[in-house]
Short mmCIF file of C-alpha atoms in Angstrom, two decimals:
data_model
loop_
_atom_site.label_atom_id
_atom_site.label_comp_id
_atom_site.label_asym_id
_atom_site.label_seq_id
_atom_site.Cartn_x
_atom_site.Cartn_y
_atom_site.Cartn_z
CA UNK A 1 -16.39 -10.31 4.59
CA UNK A 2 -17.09 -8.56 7.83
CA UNK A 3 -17.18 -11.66 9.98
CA UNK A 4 -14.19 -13.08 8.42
CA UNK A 5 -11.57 -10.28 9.31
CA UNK A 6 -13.53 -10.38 12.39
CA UNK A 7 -12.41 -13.99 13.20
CA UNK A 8 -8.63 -13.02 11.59
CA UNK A 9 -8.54 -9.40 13.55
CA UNK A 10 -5.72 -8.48 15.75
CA UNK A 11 -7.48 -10.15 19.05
CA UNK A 12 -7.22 -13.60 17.37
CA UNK A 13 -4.32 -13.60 15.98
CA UNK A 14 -2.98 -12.96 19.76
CA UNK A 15 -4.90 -15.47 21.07
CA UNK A 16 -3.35 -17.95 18.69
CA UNK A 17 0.16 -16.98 19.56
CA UNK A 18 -0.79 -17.49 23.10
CA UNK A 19 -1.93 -20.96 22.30
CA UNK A 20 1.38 -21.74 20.30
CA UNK A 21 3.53 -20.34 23.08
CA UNK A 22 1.43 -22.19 25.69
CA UNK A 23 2.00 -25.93 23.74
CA UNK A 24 5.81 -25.04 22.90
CA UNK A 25 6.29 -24.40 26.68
CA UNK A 26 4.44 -27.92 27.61
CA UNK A 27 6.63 -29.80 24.98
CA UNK A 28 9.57 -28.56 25.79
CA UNK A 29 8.75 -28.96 29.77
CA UNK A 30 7.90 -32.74 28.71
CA UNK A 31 10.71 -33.12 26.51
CA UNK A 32 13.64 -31.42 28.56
CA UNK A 33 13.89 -34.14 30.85
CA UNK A 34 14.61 -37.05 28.65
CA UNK A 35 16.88 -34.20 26.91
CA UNK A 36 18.59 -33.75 28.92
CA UNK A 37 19.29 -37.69 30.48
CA UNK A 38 20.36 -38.24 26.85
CA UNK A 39 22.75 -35.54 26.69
CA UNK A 40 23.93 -36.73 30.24
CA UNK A 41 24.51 -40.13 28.41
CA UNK A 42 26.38 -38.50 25.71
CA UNK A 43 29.17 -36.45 27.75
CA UNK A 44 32.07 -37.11 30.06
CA UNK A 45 31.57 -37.92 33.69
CA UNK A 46 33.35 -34.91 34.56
CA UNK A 47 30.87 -32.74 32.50
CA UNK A 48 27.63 -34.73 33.71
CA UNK A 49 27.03 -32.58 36.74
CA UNK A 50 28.65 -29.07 36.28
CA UNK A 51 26.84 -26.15 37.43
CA UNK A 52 26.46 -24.09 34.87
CA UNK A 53 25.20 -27.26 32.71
CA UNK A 54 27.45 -27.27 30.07
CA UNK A 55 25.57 -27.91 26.72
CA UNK A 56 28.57 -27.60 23.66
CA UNK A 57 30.43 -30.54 24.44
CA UNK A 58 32.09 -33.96 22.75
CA UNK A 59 29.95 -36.67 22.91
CA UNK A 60 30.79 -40.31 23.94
CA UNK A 61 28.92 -43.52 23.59
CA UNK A 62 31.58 -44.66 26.90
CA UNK A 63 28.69 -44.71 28.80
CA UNK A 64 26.36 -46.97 26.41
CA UNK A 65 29.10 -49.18 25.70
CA UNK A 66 29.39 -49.90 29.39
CA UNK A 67 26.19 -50.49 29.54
CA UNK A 68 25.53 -52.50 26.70
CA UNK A 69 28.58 -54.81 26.28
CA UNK A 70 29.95 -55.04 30.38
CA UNK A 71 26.75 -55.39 32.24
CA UNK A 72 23.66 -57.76 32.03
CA UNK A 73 21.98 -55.08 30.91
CA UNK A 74 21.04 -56.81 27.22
CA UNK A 75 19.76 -59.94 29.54
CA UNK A 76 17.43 -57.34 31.28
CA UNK A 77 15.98 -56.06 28.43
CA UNK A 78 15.36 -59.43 27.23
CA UNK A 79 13.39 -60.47 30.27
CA UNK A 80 11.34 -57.40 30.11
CA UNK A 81 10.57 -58.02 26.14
CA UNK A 82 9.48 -61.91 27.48
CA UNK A 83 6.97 -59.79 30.58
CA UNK A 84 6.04 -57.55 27.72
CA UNK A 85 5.24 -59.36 24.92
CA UNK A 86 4.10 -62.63 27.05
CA UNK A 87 1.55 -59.71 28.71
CA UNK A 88 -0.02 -58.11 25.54
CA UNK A 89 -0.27 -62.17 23.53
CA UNK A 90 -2.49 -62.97 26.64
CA UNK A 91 -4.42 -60.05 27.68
CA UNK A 92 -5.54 -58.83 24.52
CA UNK A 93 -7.18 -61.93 23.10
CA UNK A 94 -8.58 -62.62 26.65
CA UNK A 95 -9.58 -59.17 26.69
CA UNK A 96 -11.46 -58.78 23.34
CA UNK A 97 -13.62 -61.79 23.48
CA UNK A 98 -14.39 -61.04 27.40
CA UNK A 99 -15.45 -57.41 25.82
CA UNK A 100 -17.63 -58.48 23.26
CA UNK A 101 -19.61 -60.67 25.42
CA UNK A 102 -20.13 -57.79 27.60
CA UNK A 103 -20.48 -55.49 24.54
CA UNK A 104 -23.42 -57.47 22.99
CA UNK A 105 -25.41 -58.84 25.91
CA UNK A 106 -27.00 -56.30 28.31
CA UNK A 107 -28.64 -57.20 31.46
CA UNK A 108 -28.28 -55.98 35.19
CA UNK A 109 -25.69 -58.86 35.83
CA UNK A 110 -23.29 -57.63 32.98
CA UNK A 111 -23.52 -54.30 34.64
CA UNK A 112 -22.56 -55.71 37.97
CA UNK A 113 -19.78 -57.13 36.17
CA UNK A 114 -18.53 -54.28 34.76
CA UNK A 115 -18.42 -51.93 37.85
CA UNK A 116 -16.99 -55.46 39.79
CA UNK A 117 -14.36 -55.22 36.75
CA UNK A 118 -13.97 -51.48 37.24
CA UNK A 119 -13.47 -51.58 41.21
CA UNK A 120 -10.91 -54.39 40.91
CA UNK A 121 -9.00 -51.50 38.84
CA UNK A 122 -9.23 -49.22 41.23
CA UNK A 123 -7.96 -51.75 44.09
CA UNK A 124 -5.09 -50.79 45.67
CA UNK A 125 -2.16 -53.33 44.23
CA UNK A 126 -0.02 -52.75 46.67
CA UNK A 127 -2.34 -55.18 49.40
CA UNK A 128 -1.93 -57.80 47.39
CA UNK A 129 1.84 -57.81 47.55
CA UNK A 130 1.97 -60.03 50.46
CA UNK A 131 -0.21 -62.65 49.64
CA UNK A 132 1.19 -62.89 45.64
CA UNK A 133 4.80 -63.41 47.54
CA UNK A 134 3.27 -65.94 49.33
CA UNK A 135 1.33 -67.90 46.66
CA UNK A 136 4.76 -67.57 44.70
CA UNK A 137 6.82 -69.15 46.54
CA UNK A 138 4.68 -72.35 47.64
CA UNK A 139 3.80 -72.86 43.90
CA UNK A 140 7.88 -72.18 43.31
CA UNK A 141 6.85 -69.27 40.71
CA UNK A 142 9.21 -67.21 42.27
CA UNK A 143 11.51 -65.46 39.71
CA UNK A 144 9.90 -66.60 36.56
CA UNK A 145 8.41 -64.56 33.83
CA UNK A 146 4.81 -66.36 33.58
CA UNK A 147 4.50 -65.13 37.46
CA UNK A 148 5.03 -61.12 36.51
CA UNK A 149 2.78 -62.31 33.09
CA UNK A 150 -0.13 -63.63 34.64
CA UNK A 151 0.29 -60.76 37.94
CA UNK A 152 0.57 -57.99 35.04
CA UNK A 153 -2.64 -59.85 32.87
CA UNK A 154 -4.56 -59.90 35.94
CA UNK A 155 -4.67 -55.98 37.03
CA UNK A 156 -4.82 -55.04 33.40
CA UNK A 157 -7.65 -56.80 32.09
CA UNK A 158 -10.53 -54.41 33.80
CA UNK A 159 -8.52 -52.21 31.73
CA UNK A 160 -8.82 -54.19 28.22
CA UNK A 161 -12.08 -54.82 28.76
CA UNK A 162 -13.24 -51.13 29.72
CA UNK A 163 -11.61 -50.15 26.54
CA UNK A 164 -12.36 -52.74 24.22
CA UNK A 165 -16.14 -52.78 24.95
CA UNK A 166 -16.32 -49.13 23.94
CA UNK A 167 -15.37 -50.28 20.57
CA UNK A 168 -17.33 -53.29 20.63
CA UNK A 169 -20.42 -50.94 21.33
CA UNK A 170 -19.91 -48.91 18.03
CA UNK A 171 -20.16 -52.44 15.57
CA UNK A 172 -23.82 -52.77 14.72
CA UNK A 173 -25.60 -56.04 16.15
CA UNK A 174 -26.38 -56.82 11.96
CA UNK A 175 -23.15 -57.20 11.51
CA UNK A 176 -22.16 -60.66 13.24
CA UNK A 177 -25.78 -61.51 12.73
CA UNK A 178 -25.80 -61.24 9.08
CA UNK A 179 -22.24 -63.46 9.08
CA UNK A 180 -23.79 -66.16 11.12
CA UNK A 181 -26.73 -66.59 8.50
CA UNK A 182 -24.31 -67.21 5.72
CA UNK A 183 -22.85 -69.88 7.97
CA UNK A 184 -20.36 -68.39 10.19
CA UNK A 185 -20.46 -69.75 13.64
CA UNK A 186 -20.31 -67.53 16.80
CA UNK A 187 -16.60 -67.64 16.60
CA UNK A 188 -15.81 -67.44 13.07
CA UNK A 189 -18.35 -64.11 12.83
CA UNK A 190 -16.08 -62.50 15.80
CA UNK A 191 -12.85 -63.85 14.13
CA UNK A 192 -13.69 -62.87 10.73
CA UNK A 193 -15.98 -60.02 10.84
CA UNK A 194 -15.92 -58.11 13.84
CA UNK A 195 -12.67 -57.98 14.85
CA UNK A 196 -10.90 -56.84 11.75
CA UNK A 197 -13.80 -54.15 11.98
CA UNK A 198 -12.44 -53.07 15.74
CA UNK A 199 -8.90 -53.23 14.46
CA UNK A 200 -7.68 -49.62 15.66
CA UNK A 201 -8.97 -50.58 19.02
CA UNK A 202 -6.83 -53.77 19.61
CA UNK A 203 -4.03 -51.74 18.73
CA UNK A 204 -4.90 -49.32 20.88
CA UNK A 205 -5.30 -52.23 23.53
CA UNK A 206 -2.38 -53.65 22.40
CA UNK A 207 -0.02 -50.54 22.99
CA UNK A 208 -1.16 -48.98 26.41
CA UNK A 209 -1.06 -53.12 27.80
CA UNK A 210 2.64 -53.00 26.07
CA UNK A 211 3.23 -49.86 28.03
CA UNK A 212 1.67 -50.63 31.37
CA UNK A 213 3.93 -54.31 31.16
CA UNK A 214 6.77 -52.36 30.44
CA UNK A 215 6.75 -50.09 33.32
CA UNK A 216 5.89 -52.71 35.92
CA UNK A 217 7.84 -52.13 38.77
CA UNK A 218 6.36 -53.04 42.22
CA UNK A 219 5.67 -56.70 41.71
CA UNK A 220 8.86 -56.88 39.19
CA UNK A 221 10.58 -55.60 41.85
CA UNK A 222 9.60 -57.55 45.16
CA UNK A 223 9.00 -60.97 43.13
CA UNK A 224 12.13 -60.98 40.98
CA UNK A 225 15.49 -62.07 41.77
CA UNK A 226 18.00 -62.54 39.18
CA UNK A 227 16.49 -64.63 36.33
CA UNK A 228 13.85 -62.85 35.30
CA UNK A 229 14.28 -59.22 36.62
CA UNK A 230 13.32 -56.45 33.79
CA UNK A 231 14.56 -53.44 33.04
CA UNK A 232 12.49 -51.24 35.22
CA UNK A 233 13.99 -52.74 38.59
CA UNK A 234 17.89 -53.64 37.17
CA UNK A 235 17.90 -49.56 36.42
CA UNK A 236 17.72 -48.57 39.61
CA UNK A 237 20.71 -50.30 40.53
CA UNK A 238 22.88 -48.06 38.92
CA UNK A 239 21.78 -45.05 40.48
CA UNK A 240 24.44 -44.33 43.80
CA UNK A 241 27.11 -42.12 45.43
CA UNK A 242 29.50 -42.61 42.69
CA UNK A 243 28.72 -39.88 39.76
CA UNK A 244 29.78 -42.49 37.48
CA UNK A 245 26.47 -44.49 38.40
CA UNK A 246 24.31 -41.82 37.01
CA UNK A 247 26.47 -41.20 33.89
CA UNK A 248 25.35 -44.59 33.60
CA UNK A 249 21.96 -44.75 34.77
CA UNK A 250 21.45 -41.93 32.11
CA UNK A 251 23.20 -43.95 29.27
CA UNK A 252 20.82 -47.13 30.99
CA UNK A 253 17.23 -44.59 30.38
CA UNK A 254 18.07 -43.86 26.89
CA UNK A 255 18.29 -47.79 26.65
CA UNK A 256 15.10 -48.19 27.95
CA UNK A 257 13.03 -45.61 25.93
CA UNK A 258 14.42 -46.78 22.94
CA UNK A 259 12.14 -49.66 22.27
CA UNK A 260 9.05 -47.71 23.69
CA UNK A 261 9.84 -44.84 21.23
CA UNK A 262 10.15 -47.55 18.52
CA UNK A 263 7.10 -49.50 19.19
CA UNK A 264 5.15 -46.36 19.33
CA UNK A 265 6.42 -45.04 15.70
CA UNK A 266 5.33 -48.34 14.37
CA UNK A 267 1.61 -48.40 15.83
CA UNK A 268 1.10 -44.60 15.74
CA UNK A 269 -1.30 -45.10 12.60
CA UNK A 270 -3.18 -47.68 14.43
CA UNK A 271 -3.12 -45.40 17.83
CA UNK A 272 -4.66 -42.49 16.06
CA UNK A 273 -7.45 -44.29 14.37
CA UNK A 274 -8.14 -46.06 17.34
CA UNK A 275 -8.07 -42.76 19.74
CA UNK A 276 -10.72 -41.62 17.28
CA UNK A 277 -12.62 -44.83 16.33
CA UNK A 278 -16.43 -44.06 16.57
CA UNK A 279 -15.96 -40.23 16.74
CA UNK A 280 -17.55 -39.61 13.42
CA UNK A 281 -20.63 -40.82 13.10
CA UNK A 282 -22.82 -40.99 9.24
#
């Protein structure tokens, strides 16, 4: 009885306010900026900049249906989908199989390989910006989606790998052994039995590959043109001297977060499992 008002006494109960104060103040610093570009969306241009913000106003979708139904924006948003979804079909499968080799056979060569993997991560992109302009134009890639896929594959499968060997490393051995004696091949026992077993994990993969494609902007930027230019690069066109440009820019954000709040709500299940896949062990 002692020990428990102990842990309940007046010095803990402070201490938990504390924390609750201290995690509203970090939501609300990580949440007041895409506040307030969506209330920026929402009012007149007039309003959009006054000083003292004004926050009662009437709100107009103006701005979104300039956005939406006089610029290419929808054709933007379409090519990033294409990077996107192109990026995650190809990396993930490449990634899980390259994992599970590296996951199930140990030797000093596969640890070569992984720090080789891990240091090609860490290379600075921005070096290789030259020479992927290059190679794009004398194999006429320039401007196409399968260029920003295959760019966007290449510096994030270190990534997939790293992650997807972790989970790899939690599936006992027995398991695709025991498949493979009832007749699976090598294949059909990763298929079939270990990958449904590592399921959080691909969709963990899955989601941070969907996030990194989404937000490429270097290469997007400097090997793009017109055709296949995302959504990362076309919004920084509306940003200018005019204040109507960021009245739009803000209505163009909102556009743009939309499908990465929406993805996100339908793999958070998968996320959390897969954030704490192997955590509890017996």
């Amino acid at each position: 009885m002692v020990s428990a008002r102990r842990r309940t006494g007046p010095g803990v109960l402070v201490a938990r306010a504390l924390l609750y104060l201290a995690r509203l103040v970090v939501v609300f610093v990580s949440l007041f900026p895409i506040y307030f570009a969506f209330t920026t969306s929402l009012k007149e241009t007039r309003l959009a900049f006054t000083i003292p913000p004004t926050w009662i106003f009437t709100p107009t979708l103006e701005h979104h249906r300039y956005i939406w139904l006089e610029t290419p924006f929808p054709r933007y948003l379409v090519n990033t989908l294409i990077i996107t979804t192109g990026a995650v079909l190809l990396s993930i499968p490449l990634g899980c199989m390259a994992a599970y080799y590296l996951a199930r056979y140990r030797s000093r060569p596969i640890q070569v390989l992984l720090f080789t993997l891990l240091a090609v991560r860490a290379f600075p992109r921005i070096l290789l910006l030259v020479p992927f302009f290059l190679l794009a134009k004398a194999a006429e890639l320039y401007d196409t989606h399968i260029l920003i896929i295959l760019i966007i594959v290449a510096f994030n499968q270190p990534f997939a790998i790293w992650l997807m060997r972790g989970f790899f490393l939690d599936v006992p051995r027995e398991l695709p052994e025991a498949a493979m004696i009832d007749g699976c091949g090598s294949l059909g026992a990763f298929v079939r039995v270990v990958l449904p077993v590592v399921r959080p994990g691909v969709f963990t993969a899955a989601l941070f590959t969907f996030l990194f494609a989404y937000n490429e902007f270097l290469y997007c930027l400097i090997l793009t043109g017109n055709q296949a230019k995302p959504l990362s690069v076309a919004i920084a066109q509306y940003g200018a001297e005019k204040i109507e440009y960021w009245s739009w820019s803000a209505a163009g954000a909102v556009g743009i977060l939309a499908p990465i709040v929406l993805f996100i709500g339908v793999m958070q299940r998968h996320l959390l499992k897969g954030l704490t896949f192997g955590t509890i062990k017996g």
